[in-house]
PDB file of C-alpha atoms in Angstrom:
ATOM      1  CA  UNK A  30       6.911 -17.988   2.614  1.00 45.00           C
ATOM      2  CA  UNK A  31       9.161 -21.601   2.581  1.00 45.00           C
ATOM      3  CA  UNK A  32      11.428 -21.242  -1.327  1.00 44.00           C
ATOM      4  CA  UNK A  33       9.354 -23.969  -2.412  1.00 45.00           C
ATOM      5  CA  UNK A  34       6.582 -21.643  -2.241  1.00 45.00           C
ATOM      6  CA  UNK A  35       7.963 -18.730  -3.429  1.00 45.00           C
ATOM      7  CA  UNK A  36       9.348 -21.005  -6.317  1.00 46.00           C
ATOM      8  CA  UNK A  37       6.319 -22.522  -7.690  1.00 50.00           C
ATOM      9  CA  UNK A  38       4.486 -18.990  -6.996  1.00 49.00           C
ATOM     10  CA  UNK A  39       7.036 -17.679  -9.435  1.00 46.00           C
ATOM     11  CA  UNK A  40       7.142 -20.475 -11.857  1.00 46.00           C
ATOM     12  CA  UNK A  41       3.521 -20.011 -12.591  1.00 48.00           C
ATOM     13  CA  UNK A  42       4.112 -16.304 -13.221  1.00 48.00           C
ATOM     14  CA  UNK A  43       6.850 -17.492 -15.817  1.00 46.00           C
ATOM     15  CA  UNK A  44       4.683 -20.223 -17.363  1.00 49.00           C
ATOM     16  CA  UNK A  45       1.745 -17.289 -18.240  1.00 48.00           C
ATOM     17  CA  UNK A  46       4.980 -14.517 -18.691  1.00 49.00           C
ATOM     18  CA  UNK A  47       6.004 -16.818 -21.327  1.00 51.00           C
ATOM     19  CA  UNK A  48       2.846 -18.239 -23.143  1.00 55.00           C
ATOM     20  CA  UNK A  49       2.331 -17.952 -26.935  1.00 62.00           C
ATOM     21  CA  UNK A  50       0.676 -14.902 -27.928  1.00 66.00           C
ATOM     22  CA  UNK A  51      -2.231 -16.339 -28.905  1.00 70.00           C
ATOM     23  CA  UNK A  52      -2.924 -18.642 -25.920  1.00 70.00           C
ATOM     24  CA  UNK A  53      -2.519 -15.324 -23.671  1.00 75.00           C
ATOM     25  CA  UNK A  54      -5.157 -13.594 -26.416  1.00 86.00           C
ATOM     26  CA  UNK A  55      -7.367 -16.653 -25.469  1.00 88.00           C
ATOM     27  CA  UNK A  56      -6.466 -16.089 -21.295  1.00 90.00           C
ATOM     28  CA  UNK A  57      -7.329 -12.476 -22.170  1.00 91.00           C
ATOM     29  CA  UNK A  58     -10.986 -13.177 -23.557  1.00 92.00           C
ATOM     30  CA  UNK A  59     -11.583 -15.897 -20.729  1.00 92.00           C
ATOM     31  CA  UNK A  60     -10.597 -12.847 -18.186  1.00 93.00           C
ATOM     32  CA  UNK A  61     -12.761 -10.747 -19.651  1.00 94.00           C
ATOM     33  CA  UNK A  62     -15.455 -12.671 -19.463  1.00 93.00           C
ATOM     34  CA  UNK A  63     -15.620 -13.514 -16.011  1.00 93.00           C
ATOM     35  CA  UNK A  64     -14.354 -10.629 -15.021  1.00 94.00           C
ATOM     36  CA  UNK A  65     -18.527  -8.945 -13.899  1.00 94.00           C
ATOM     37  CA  UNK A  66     -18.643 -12.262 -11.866  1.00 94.00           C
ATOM     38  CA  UNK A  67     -15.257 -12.802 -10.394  1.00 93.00           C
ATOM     39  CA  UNK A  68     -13.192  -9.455  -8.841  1.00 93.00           C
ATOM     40  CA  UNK A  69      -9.742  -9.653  -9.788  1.00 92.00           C
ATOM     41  CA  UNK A  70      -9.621 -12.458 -11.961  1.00 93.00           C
ATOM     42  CA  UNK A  71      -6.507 -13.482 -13.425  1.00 91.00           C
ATOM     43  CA  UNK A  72      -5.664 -16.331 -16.053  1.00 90.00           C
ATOM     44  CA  UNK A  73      -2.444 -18.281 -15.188  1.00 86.00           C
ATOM     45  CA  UNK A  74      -3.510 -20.669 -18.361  1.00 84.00           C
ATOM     46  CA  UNK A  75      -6.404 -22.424 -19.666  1.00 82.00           C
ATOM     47  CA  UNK A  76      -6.475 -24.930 -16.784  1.00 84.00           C
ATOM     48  CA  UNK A  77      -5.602 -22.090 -13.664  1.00 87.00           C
ATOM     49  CA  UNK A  78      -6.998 -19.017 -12.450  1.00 90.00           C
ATOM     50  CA  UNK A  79      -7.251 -16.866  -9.602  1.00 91.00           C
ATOM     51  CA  UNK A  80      -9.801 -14.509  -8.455  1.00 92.00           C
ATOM     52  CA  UNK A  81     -11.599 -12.526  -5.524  1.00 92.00           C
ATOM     53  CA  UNK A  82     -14.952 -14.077  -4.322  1.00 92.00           C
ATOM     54  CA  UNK A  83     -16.924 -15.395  -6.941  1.00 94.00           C
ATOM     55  CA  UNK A  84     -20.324 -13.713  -7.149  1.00 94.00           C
ATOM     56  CA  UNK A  85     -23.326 -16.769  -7.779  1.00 94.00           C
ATOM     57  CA  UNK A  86     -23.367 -16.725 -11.548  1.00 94.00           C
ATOM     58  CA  UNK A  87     -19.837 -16.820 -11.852  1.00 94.00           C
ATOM     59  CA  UNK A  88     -19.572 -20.615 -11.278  1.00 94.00           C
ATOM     60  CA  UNK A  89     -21.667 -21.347 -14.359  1.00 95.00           C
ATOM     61  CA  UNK A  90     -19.604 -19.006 -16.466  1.00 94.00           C
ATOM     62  CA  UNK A  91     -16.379 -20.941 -14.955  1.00 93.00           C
ATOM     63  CA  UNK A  92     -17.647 -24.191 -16.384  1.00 93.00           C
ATOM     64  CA  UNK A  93     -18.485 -22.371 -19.754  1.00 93.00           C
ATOM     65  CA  UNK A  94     -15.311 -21.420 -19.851  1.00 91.00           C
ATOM     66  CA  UNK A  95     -13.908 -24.947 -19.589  1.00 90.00           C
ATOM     67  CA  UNK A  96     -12.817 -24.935 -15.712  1.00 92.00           C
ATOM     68  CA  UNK A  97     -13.145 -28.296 -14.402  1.00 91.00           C
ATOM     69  CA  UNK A  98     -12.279 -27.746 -10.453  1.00 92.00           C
ATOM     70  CA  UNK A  99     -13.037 -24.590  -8.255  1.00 93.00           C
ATOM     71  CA  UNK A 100     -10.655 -24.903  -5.041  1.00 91.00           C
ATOM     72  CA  UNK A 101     -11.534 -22.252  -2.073  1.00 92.00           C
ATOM     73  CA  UNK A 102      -8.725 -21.313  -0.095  1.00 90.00           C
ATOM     74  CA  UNK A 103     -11.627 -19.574   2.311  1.00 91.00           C
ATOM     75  CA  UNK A 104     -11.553 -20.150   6.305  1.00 91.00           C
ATOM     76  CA  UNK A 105     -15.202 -20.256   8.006  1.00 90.00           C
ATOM     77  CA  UNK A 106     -14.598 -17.091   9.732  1.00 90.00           C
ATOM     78  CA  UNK A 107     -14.099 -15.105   6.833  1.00 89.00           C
ATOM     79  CA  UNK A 108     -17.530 -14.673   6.322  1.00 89.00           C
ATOM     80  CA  UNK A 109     -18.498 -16.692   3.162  1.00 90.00           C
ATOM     81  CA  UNK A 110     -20.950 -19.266   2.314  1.00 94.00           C
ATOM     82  CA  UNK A 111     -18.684 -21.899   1.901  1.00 94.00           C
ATOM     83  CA  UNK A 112     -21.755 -24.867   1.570  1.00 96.00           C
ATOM     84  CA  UNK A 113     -23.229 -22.682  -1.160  1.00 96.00           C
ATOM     85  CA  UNK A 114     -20.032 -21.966  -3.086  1.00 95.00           C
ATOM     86  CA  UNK A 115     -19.774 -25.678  -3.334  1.00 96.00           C
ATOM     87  CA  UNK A 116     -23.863 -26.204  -3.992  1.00 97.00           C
ATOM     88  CA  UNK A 117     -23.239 -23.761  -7.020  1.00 96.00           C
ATOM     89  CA  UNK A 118     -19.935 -25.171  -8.046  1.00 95.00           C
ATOM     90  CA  UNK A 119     -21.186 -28.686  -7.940  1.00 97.00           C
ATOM     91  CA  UNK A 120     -24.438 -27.144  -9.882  1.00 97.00           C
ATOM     92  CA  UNK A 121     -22.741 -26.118 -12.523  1.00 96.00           C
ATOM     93  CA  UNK A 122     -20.765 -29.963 -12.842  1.00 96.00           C
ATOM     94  CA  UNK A 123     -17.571 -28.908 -11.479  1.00 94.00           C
ATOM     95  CA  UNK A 124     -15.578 -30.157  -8.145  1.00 93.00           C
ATOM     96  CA  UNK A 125     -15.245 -28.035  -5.452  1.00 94.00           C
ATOM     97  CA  UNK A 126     -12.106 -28.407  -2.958  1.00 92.00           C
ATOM     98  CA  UNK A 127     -11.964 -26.451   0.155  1.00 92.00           C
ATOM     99  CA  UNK A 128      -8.276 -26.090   1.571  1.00 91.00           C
ATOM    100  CA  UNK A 129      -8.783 -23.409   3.780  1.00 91.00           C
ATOM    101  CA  UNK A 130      -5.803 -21.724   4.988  1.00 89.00           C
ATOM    102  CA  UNK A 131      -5.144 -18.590   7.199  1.00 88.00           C
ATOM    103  CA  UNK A 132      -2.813 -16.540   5.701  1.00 83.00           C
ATOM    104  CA  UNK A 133      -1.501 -15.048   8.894  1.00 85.00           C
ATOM    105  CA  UNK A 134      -0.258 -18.319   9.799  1.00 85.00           C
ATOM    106  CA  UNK A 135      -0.081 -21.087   7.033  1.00 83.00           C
ATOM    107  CA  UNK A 136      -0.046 -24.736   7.753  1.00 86.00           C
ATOM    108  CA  UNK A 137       3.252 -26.290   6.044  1.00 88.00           C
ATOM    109  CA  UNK A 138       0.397 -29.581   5.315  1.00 89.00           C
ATOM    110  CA  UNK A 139      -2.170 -27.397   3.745  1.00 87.00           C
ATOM    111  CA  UNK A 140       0.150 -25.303   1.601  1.00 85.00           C
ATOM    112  CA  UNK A 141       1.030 -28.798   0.251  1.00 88.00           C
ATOM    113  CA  UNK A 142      -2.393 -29.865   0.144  1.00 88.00           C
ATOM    114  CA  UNK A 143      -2.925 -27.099  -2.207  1.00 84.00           C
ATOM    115  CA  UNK A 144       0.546 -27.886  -4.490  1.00 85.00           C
ATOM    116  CA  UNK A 145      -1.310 -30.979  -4.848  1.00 85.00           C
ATOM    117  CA  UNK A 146      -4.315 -29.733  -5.878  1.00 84.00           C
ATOM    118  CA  UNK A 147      -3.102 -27.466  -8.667  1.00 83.00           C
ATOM    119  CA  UNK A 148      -0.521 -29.943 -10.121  1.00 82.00           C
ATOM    120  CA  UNK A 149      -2.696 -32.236 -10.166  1.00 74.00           C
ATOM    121  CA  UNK A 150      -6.195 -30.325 -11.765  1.00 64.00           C
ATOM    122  CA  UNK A 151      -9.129 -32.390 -11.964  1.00 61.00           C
TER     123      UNK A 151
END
């Protein structure tokens, strides 16, 4: 993992580490919530969050929940429906990005690709 990586990785741990106690109450009940829907779901802050694969309804309850963007990190071969993650996403009046990267061996390009992406949320 390149320290630019490993640095923005851990600045995003800090930034939800060190959010008010009631904006983490709010991450909590957002968690919570999609939680049935999305394995492993974790909060960074109102505007990020990582999960497992989403089931189907979980991409409405993302837009409830004020998500604007869903961005797949999924390769073709890993045995996903990639068209209907993005038929669902775009359902439910979000924007789906697909930066698909192999974790065995990133691509320096798509790892910035995806910097982009989540400092710049749409």
């Amino acid at each position: 993992m390149s320290l630019k990586v490993a640095a923005y990785v851990l600045g995003a741990f800090l930034l939800f580490r060190t959010a008010p106690a009631q904006e983490q109450t709010k991450l909590v009940k957002i968690e919570e919530a999609l939680k049935p829907e999305i394995p492993r779901v974790l909060c960074l802050n109102e505007n990020i969050a990582t999960g497992a694969q989403p089931k189907n309804d979980a991409f409405a309850k993302l837009a409830q929940s004020g998500f604007r963007s869903v961005l797949s990190l999924r390769t073709e071969n890993e045995g996903v429906d990639l068209k209907k993650d993005r038929e669902l996403t775009e359902a439910a009046g979000m924007q789906y990005l697909h930066i698909p990267i192999v974790s065995a061996a990133p691509d320096t390009n798509r790892i910035a690709d995806f910097i982009n992406a989540v400092d710049d949320p749409k």
